[in-house]
CSV table of C-alpha atoms in Angstrom, one decimal:
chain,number,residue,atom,x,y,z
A,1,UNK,CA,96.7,86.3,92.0
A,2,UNK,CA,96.0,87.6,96.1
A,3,UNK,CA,92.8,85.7,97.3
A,4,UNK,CA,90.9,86.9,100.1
A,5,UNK,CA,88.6,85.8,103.2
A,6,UNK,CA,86.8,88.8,105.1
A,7,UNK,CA,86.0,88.5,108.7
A,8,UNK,CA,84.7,90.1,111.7
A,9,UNK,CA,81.4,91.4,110.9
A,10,UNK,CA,78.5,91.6,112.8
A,11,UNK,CA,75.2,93.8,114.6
A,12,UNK,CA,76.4,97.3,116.1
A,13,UNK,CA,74.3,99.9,117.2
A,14,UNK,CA,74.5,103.1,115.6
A,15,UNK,CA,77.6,104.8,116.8
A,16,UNK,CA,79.1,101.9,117.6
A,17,UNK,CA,82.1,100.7,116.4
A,18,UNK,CA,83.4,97.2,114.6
A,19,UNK,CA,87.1,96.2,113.0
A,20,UNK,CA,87.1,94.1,109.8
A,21,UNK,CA,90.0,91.8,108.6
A,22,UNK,CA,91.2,90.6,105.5
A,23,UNK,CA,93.5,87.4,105.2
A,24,UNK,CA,95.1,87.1,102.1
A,25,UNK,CA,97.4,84.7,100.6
A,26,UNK,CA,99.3,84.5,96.6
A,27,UNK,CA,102.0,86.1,95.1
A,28,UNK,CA,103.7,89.7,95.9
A,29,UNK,CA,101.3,90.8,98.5
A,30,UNK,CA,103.1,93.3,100.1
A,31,UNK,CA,103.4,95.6,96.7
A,32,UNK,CA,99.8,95.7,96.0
A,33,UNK,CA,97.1,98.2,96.7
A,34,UNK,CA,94.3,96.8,98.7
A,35,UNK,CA,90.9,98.2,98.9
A,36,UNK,CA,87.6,98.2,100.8
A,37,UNK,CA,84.1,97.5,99.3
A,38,UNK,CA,80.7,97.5,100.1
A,39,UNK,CA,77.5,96.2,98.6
A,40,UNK,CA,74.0,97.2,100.0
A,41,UNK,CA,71.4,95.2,98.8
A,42,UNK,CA,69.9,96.7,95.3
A,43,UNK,CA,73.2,98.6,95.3
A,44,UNK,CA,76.2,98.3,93.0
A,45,UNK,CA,79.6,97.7,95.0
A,46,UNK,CA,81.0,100.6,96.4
A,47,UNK,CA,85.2,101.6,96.7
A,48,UNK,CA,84.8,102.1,100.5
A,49,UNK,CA,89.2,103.0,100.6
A,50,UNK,CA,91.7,102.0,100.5
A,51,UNK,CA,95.8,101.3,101.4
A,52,UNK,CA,98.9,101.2,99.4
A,53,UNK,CA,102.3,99.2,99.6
A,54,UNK,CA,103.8,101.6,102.0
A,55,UNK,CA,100.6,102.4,103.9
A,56,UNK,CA,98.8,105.2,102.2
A,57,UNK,CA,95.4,105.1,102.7
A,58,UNK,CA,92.7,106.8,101.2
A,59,UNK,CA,88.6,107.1,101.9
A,60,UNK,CA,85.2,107.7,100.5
A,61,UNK,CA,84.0,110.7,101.1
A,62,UNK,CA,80.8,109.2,103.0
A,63,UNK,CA,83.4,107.0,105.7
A,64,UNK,CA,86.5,109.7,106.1
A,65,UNK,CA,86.6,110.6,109.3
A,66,UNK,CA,85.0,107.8,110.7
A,67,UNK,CA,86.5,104.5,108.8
A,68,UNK,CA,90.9,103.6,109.3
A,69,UNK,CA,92.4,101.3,107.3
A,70,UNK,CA,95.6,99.6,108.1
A,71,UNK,CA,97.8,96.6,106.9
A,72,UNK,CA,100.0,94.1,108.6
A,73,UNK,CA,102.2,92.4,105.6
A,74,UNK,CA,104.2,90.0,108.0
A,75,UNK,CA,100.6,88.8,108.3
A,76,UNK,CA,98.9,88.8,105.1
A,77,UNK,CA,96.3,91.0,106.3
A,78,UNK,CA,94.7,94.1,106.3
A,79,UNK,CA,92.1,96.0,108.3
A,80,UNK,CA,89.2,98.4,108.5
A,81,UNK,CA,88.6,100.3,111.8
A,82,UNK,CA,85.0,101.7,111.4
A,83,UNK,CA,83.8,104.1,114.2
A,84,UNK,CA,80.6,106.2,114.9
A,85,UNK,CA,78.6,103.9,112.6
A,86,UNK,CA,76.0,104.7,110.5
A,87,UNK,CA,72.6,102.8,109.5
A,88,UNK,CA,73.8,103.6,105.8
A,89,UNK,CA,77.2,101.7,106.4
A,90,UNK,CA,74.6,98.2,106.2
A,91,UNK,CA,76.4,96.2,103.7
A,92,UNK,CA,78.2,93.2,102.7
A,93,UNK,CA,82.0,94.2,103.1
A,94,UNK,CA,84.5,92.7,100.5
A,95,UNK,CA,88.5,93.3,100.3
A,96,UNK,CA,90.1,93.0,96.7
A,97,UNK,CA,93.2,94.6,95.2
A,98,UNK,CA,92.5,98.0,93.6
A,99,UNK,CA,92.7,98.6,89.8
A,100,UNK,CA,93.5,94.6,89.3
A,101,UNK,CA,90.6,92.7,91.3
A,102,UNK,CA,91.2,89.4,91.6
A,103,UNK,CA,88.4,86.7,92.7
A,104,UNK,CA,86.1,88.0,95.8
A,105,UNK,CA,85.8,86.5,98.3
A,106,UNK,CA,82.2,86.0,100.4
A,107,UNK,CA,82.3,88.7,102.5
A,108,UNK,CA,81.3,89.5,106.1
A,109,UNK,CA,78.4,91.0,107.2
A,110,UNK,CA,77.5,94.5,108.4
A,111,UNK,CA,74.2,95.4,109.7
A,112,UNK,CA,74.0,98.8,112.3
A,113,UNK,CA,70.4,99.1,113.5
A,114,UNK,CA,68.7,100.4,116.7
């Protein structure tokens, strides 16, 4: 099972911009599809995208555009690019592997206000 610690969140302005990582460690990393998350408070956790094996990514309609994902498997880790943030981007941000979660980690932060 991959296990996961989030990092890099913080306060941003709105149209600002923040990168996320994910450090993971366990078995067979590099052949599984990771994915973003996000939970607002009073929200349910929302599939934010995601990347496969080979790096195919995939988005939310409310982040494409805006959000790039990318993975580093020498490294364990994978990343979330987010640009021209949004107040409704606010949430806790979670990484997990898609279809097959395994434990979540904390978190990290996001908060975009004026």
């Amino acid at each position: 099972q991959v296990q996961f610690v989030e990092s890099g969140g913080g306060s941003v302005q709105p149209g600002g911009s923040l990168g996320l990582s994910c450090a993971a460690s366990g078995s067979l990393f590099r052949l599984r599809r990771i994915a973003w998350y996000r939970q607002a408070p009073g929200n349910q956790r929302e599939w934010v995208g995601g990347i496969s094996s080979d790096g195919v990514t995939n988005y939310a309609n409310s982040v494409k555009g805006r959000f790039s994902i990318s993975r580093d498997n020498a490294k364990r880790t994978v990343y979330l690019q987010m640009d021209s943030l949004k107040s409704e981007d606010t949430a806790v941000y979670y990484c997990n592997t898609e279809g097959r979660p395994g434990d979540w980690g904390q978190g990290t932060q996001v908060t975009v206000s004026s």
